[in-house]
Amino acid sequence: MRNNFLKASLLSLLAVGLSASSLFSSTPILAKDTPSTFEDLPQFATKQSVNIMLYDEDGKIEKEFHADGLEVTYHYQNGIMTESVDNKGRTQRYKKRDNFVEITEYENGKELFMFIAQ
């Protein structure tokens, strides 16, 4: 009984050792059709089913490319986000108030709704 237990333990250790060593010896996996230009990003996001967010040197988000084809561009004034505009005709305008942000959403220039975020 003890002998069988030792054999099973050794086999388990060997399997774990081989699995762990394969993590270190394998080559990196690269995404297919890696984008080489800014213009490639929307198609890459859709093909790979990922969302891509681009930031400026200050850490502010500038643009998003979504897996579903949505693209969002952000606008700032004096370092504060003032609006986001997407490629589906929607715009969100942000107004900083004392202790909250008022967000108004528009579609093709028509106001849809307004809400408050704290």
XYZ file of N, CA, C and O in Angstrom:
472
model
N 0.826 -1.181 0.000
C 0.000 0.000 0.000
C 0.876 1.253 0.000
O 0.651 2.151 -0.762
N 1.852 1.251 0.887
C 2.751 2.409 0.970
C 3.524 2.571 -0.342
O 3.761 3.682 -0.800
N 3.901 1.470 -0.961
C 4.641 1.492 -2.219
C 3.795 2.122 -3.337
O 4.296 2.909 -4.131
N 2.501 1.766 -3.391
C 1.610 2.350 -4.388
C 1.444 3.848 -4.168
O 1.377 4.629 -5.106
N 1.370 4.250 -2.898
C 1.248 5.665 -2.570
C 2.484 6.435 -3.036
O 2.385 7.518 -3.603
N 3.669 5.875 -2.822
C 4.907 6.523 -3.262
C 4.966 6.637 -4.782
O 5.363 7.664 -5.321
N 4.540 5.571 -5.477
C 4.537 5.616 -6.944
C 3.593 6.708 -7.448
O 3.930 7.468 -8.342
N 2.409 6.775 -6.851
C 1.433 7.798 -7.260
C 1.967 9.193 -6.970
O 1.808 10.114 -7.770
N 2.627 9.355 -5.821
C 3.186 10.661 -5.464
C 4.277 11.068 -6.439
O 4.347 12.216 -6.872
N 5.146 10.116 -6.788
C 6.226 10.412 -7.733
C 5.668 10.771 -9.106
O 6.143 11.707 -9.759
N 4.658 10.034 -9.542
C 4.037 10.357 -10.835
C 3.406 11.742 -10.813
O 3.496 12.498 -11.769
N 2.760 12.095 -9.715
C 2.155 13.420 -9.585
C 3.208 14.508 -9.630
O 3.048 15.527 -10.309
N 4.318 14.302 -8.896
C 5.399 15.290 -8.894
C 6.011 15.441 -10.282
O 6.318 16.543 -10.723
N 6.169 14.334 -10.971
C 6.727 14.359 -12.315
C 5.805 15.136 -13.257
O 6.257 15.974 -14.029
N 4.512 14.884 -13.166
C 3.547 15.583 -14.023
C 3.547 17.080 -13.735
O 3.541 17.903 -14.639
N 3.559 17.449 -12.462
C 3.601 18.868 -12.095
C 4.903 19.491 -12.570
O 4.919 20.598 -13.105
N 6.022 18.782 -12.401
C 7.320 19.285 -12.848
C 7.351 19.520 -14.343
O 7.853 20.537 -14.814
N 6.811 18.597 -15.123
C 6.774 18.765 -16.580
C 5.878 19.927 -16.972
O 6.201 20.709 -17.860
N 4.745 20.073 -16.287
C 3.842 21.181 -16.588
C 4.493 22.514 -16.274
O 4.415 23.457 -17.047
N 5.156 22.601 -15.119
C 5.816 23.844 -14.727
C 6.962 24.169 -15.667
O 7.155 25.324 -16.050
N 7.734 23.159 -16.080
C 8.860 23.431 -16.968
C 8.384 23.892 -18.338
O 9.036 24.695 -18.990
N 7.222 23.422 -18.761
C 6.718 23.861 -20.060
C 6.319 25.323 -20.041
O 6.343 25.998 -21.071
N 5.964 25.850 -18.865
C 5.630 27.272 -18.765
C 6.851 28.148 -19.043
O 6.751 29.219 -19.614
N 8.022 27.670 -18.622
C 9.233 28.464 -18.756
C 9.945 28.255 -20.086
O 10.694 29.102 -20.529
N 9.725 27.137 -20.720
C 10.463 26.848 -21.942
C 9.669 27.151 -23.211
O 10.219 27.114 -24.294
N 8.389 27.452 -23.070
C 7.589 27.697 -24.270
C 7.858 29.089 -24.829
O 8.264 30.001 -24.113
N 7.627 29.249 -26.096
C 7.805 30.551 -26.727
C 6.559 31.386 -26.484
O 5.471 30.849 -26.306
N 6.684 32.713 -26.464
C 5.511 33.556 -26.224
C 4.477 33.383 -27.329
O 4.820 33.165 -28.487
N 3.229 33.502 -26.932
C 2.140 33.409 -27.901
C 1.790 34.820 -28.346
O 1.474 35.670 -27.525
N 1.866 35.071 -29.622
C 1.549 36.380 -30.164
C 0.166 36.337 -30.802
O -0.232 35.335 -31.380
N -0.543 37.444 -30.699
C -1.860 37.521 -31.322
C -1.706 37.488 -32.834
O -0.746 38.022 -33.391
N -2.637 36.845 -33.471
C -2.614 36.806 -34.935
C -2.955 38.187 -35.469
O -3.755 38.907 -34.891
N -2.370 38.517 -36.597
C -2.655 39.798 -37.254
C -2.423 40.977 -36.312
O -3.261 41.842 -36.172
N -1.271 41.002 -35.647
C -0.943 42.090 -34.736
C -1.006 43.415 -35.492
O -0.430 43.538 -36.570
N -1.698 44.416 -34.931
C -1.820 45.698 -35.636
C -0.471 46.395 -35.739
O 0.327 46.356 -34.807
N -0.226 47.020 -36.883
C 1.034 47.726 -37.055
C 0.826 49.238 -37.147
O 1.785 49.991 -37.060
N -0.432 49.677 -37.303
C -0.722 51.112 -37.360
C -1.952 51.414 -36.504
O -2.724 50.519 -36.157
N -2.122 52.686 -36.211
C -3.287 53.144 -35.452
C -4.584 52.756 -36.163
O -5.557 52.357 -35.524
N -4.581 52.835 -37.471
C -5.775 52.531 -38.263
C -6.180 51.059 -38.180
O -7.322 50.703 -38.453
N -5.252 50.182 -37.798
C -5.538 48.747 -37.678
C -6.266 48.398 -36.378
O -6.815 47.303 -36.256
N -6.255 49.291 -35.396
C -6.781 48.964 -34.069
C -8.269 48.602 -34.047
O -8.640 47.632 -33.387
N -9.150 49.335 -34.744
C -10.571 48.950 -34.687
C -10.824 47.530 -35.195
O -11.546 46.757 -34.561
N -10.217 47.183 -36.305
C -10.406 45.842 -36.869
C -9.778 44.780 -35.961
O -10.345 43.707 -35.766
N -8.634 45.082 -35.376
C -7.984 44.153 -34.465
C -8.867 43.880 -33.248
O -9.031 42.730 -32.832
N -9.452 44.935 -32.673
C -10.328 44.774 -31.501
C -11.509 43.874 -31.829
O -11.870 43.001 -31.040
N -12.080 44.062 -33.007
C -13.228 43.252 -33.413
C -12.829 41.804 -33.658
O -13.469 40.884 -33.156
N -11.754 41.599 -34.399
C -11.310 40.236 -34.721
C -10.907 39.447 -33.477
O -11.186 38.259 -33.378
N -10.238 40.097 -32.543
C -9.735 39.412 -31.356
C -10.731 39.441 -30.185
O -10.445 38.896 -29.125
N -11.875 40.109 -30.376
C -12.894 40.244 -29.315
C -12.293 40.843 -28.042
O -12.443 40.298 -26.943
N -11.603 41.963 -28.218
C -11.007 42.671 -27.083
C -11.393 44.147 -27.143
O -11.783 44.650 -28.195
N -11.288 44.820 -26.022
C -11.445 46.266 -25.967
C -10.061 46.873 -25.807
O -9.259 46.387 -25.007
N -9.788 47.927 -26.557
C -8.488 48.598 -26.518
C -8.719 50.025 -26.056
O -9.575 50.728 -26.596
N -7.951 50.455 -25.057
C -8.055 51.824 -24.559
C -6.709 52.504 -24.739
O -5.680 51.957 -24.345
N -6.722 53.694 -25.324
C -5.493 54.458 -25.540
C -5.465 55.647 -24.581
O -6.459 56.356 -24.438
N -4.317 55.861 -23.951
C -4.150 56.936 -22.978
C -3.077 57.910 -23.456
O -2.157 57.531 -24.168
N -3.193 59.169 -23.015
C -2.150 60.133 -23.332
C -1.043 60.036 -22.284
O -1.108 59.216 -21.363
N -0.028 60.882 -22.401
C 1.119 60.812 -21.505
C 0.769 61.193 -20.069
O 1.517 60.897 -19.138
N -0.389 61.833 -19.856
C -0.831 62.186 -18.504
C -1.750 61.132 -17.895
O -2.270 61.322 -16.791
N -1.985 60.041 -18.622
C -2.842 58.979 -18.115
C -4.322 59.187 -18.370
O -5.152 58.467 -17.831
N -4.644 60.161 -19.203
C -6.057 60.410 -19.539
C -6.435 59.578 -20.766
O -5.694 59.532 -21.740
N -7.604 58.957 -20.687
C -8.044 58.129 -21.805
C -8.391 59.029 -22.992
O -9.052 60.050 -22.836
N -7.903 58.657 -24.175
C -8.179 59.426 -25.383
C -9.169 58.729 -26.297
O -10.012 59.362 -26.905
N -9.038 57.408 -26.407
C -9.843 56.673 -27.379
C -10.041 55.251 -26.908
O -9.184 54.678 -26.240
N -11.210 54.686 -27.271
C -11.515 53.281 -26.999
C -11.955 52.620 -28.291
O -12.698 53.218 -29.077
N -11.518 51.384 -28.478
C -11.989 50.546 -29.578
C -12.578 49.294 -28.929
O -11.869 48.575 -28.233
N -13.865 49.039 -29.149
C -14.545 47.916 -28.515
C -14.682 46.741 -29.464
O -14.727 46.919 -30.686
N -14.805 45.553 -28.890
C -14.945 44.322 -29.662
C -16.186 44.344 -30.545
O -16.213 43.729 -31.608
N -17.215 45.075 -30.132
C -18.458 45.131 -30.907
C -18.438 46.211 -31.990
O -19.440 46.457 -32.648
N -17.278 46.869 -32.178
C -17.143 47.888 -33.219
C -17.344 49.312 -32.731
O -17.120 50.267 -33.473
N -17.764 49.482 -31.487
C -17.948 50.821 -30.934
C -16.590 51.494 -30.767
O -15.639 50.883 -30.287
N -16.509 52.748 -31.180
C -15.310 53.564 -30.988
C -15.718 54.824 -30.236
O -16.702 55.464 -30.594
N -14.979 55.161 -29.194
C -15.291 56.325 -28.372
C -14.060 57.220 -28.305
O -12.958 56.746 -28.050
N -14.272 58.517 -28.537
C -13.214 59.517 -28.438
C -13.563 60.463 -27.294
O -14.719 60.887 -27.174
N -12.575 60.789 -26.464
C -12.796 61.647 -25.305
C -12.169 63.016 -25.538
O -11.092 63.123 -26.114
N -12.877 64.051 -25.052
C -12.399 65.433 -25.191
C -12.236 66.040 -23.795
O -13.052 65.787 -22.906
N -11.190 66.858 -23.646
C -10.860 67.469 -22.368
C -10.716 68.977 -22.539
O -10.358 69.464 -23.608
N -10.990 69.693 -21.454
C -10.756 71.133 -21.429
C -10.101 71.435 -20.081
O -10.651 71.087 -19.032
N -8.930 72.037 -20.124
C -8.157 72.324 -18.912
C -7.940 71.072 -18.064
O -8.030 71.110 -16.837
N -7.703 69.936 -18.726
C -7.421 68.694 -18.032
C -8.635 67.955 -17.491
O -8.499 66.920 -16.856
N -9.834 68.463 -17.738
C -11.066 67.835 -17.239
C -11.862 67.294 -18.423
O -12.068 68.000 -19.418
N -12.310 66.032 -18.308
C -13.101 65.425 -19.378
C -14.416 66.180 -19.526
O -15.150 66.372 -18.561
N -14.694 66.619 -20.752
C -15.917 67.375 -21.000
C -16.940 66.596 -21.825
O -18.133 66.833 -21.703
N -16.464 65.691 -22.693
C -17.419 64.901 -23.471
C -16.756 63.672 -24.070
O -15.534 63.603 -24.199
N -17.604 62.725 -24.404
C -17.173 61.551 -25.157
C -18.122 61.415 -26.343
O -19.320 61.666 -26.219
N -17.551 61.045 -27.470
C -18.323 60.924 -28.707
C -18.022 59.556 -29.301
O -16.863 59.165 -29.405
N -19.086 58.825 -29.687
C -18.850 57.520 -30.285
C -19.219 57.509 -31.764
O -19.778 58.477 -32.283
N -18.896 56.428 -32.432
C -19.126 56.311 -33.871
C -20.547 55.844 -34.196
O -20.862 55.591 -35.352
N -21.412 55.766 -33.189
C -22.807 55.370 -33.404
C -23.751 56.565 -33.282
O -24.959 56.411 -33.255
N -23.174 57.767 -33.166
C -23.993 58.973 -33.092
C -24.338 59.431 -31.690
O -25.154 60.323 -31.514
N -23.714 58.826 -30.684
C -24.003 59.228 -29.300
C -22.884 60.090 -28.730
O -21.714 59.872 -29.008
N -23.294 61.058 -27.921
C -22.368 61.957 -27.236
C -22.774 62.017 -25.780
O -23.965 62.082 -25.469
N -21.803 62.006 -24.892
C -22.052 62.246 -23.477
C -21.280 63.493 -23.093
O -20.086 63.589 -23.375
N -21.978 64.426 -22.462
C -21.331 65.654 -21.988
C -21.287 65.608 -20.466
O -22.266 65.268 -19.814
N -20.117 65.969 -19.935
C -19.872 65.884 -18.501
C -19.693 67.290 -17.941
O -18.881 68.064 -18.441
N -20.475 67.632 -16.891
C -20.347 68.924 -16.222
C -20.073 68.674 -14.750
O -20.881 68.079 -14.050
N -18.905 69.125 -14.312
C -18.513 68.964 -12.904
C -19.268 69.994 -12.080
O -19.252 71.178 -12.368
N -19.957 69.509 -11.086
C -20.652 70.371 -10.121
C -19.884 70.290 -8.803
O -18.835 69.663 -8.743
N -20.408 70.866 -7.752
C -19.694 70.888 -6.470
C -19.226 69.506 -6.034
O -18.045 69.271 -5.861
N -20.141 68.582 -5.846
C -19.762 67.261 -5.348
C -20.315 66.132 -6.222
O -20.508 65.020 -5.754
N -20.585 66.423 -7.478
C -21.072 65.405 -8.404
C -20.788 65.817 -9.843
O -20.348 66.935 -10.100
N -21.011 64.898 -10.755
C -20.864 65.168 -12.182
C -22.219 64.950 -12.836
O -22.869 63.930 -12.628
N -22.641 65.924 -13.607
C -23.889 65.823 -14.361
C -23.539 65.284 -15.754
O -22.685 65.841 -16.441
N -24.163 64.190 -16.145
C -23.875 63.559 -17.431
C -25.139 63.598 -18.276
O -26.188 63.093 -17.861
N -25.027 64.208 -19.440
C -26.161 64.287 -20.362
C -25.797 63.514 -21.613
O -24.723 63.709 -22.179
N -26.684 62.626 -22.027
C -26.427 61.807 -23.215
C -27.306 62.280 -24.372
O -28.491 62.543 -24.202
N -26.678 62.347 -25.545
C -27.340 62.779 -26.768
C -27.182 61.707 -27.834
O -26.187 60.994 -27.861
N -28.165 61.623 -28.710
C -28.049 60.757 -29.876
C -28.409 61.585 -31.092
O -29.514 62.152 -31.167
N -27.452 61.686 -32.013
C -27.618 62.503 -33.216
C -28.112 63.903 -32.877
O -28.996 64.449 -33.522
N -27.536 64.496 -31.813
C -27.841 65.868 -31.424
C -29.066 66.033 -30.550
O -29.318 67.115 -30.038
N -29.848 64.991 -30.349
C -31.073 65.070 -29.538
C -30.796 64.533 -28.132
O -30.270 63.437 -27.974
N -31.172 65.314 -27.111
C -30.939 64.883 -25.734
C -31.806 63.667 -25.398
O -33.012 63.666 -25.625
N -31.163 62.634 -24.879
C -31.880 61.416 -24.498
C -32.214 61.418 -23.007
O -33.351 61.161 -22.620
N -31.204 61.681 -22.173
C -31.419 61.701 -20.729
C -30.232 62.349 -20.044
O -29.182 62.549 -20.638
N -30.449 62.646 -18.767
C -29.399 63.239 -17.935
C -29.393 62.471 -16.618
O -30.438 62.062 -16.132
N -28.201 62.234 -16.079
C -28.112 61.599 -14.762
C -26.945 62.175 -13.984
O -26.096 62.867 -14.533
N -26.949 61.892 -12.696
C -25.938 62.422 -11.787
C -25.033 61.285 -11.325
O -25.510 60.209 -10.973
N -23.730 61.529 -11.320
C -22.764 60.561 -10.809
C -21.979 61.227 -9.681
O -21.542 62.362 -9.816
N -21.843 60.513 -8.573
C -21.074 61.080 -7.443
C -19.739 60.439 -7.328
O -19.472 59.386 -7.730
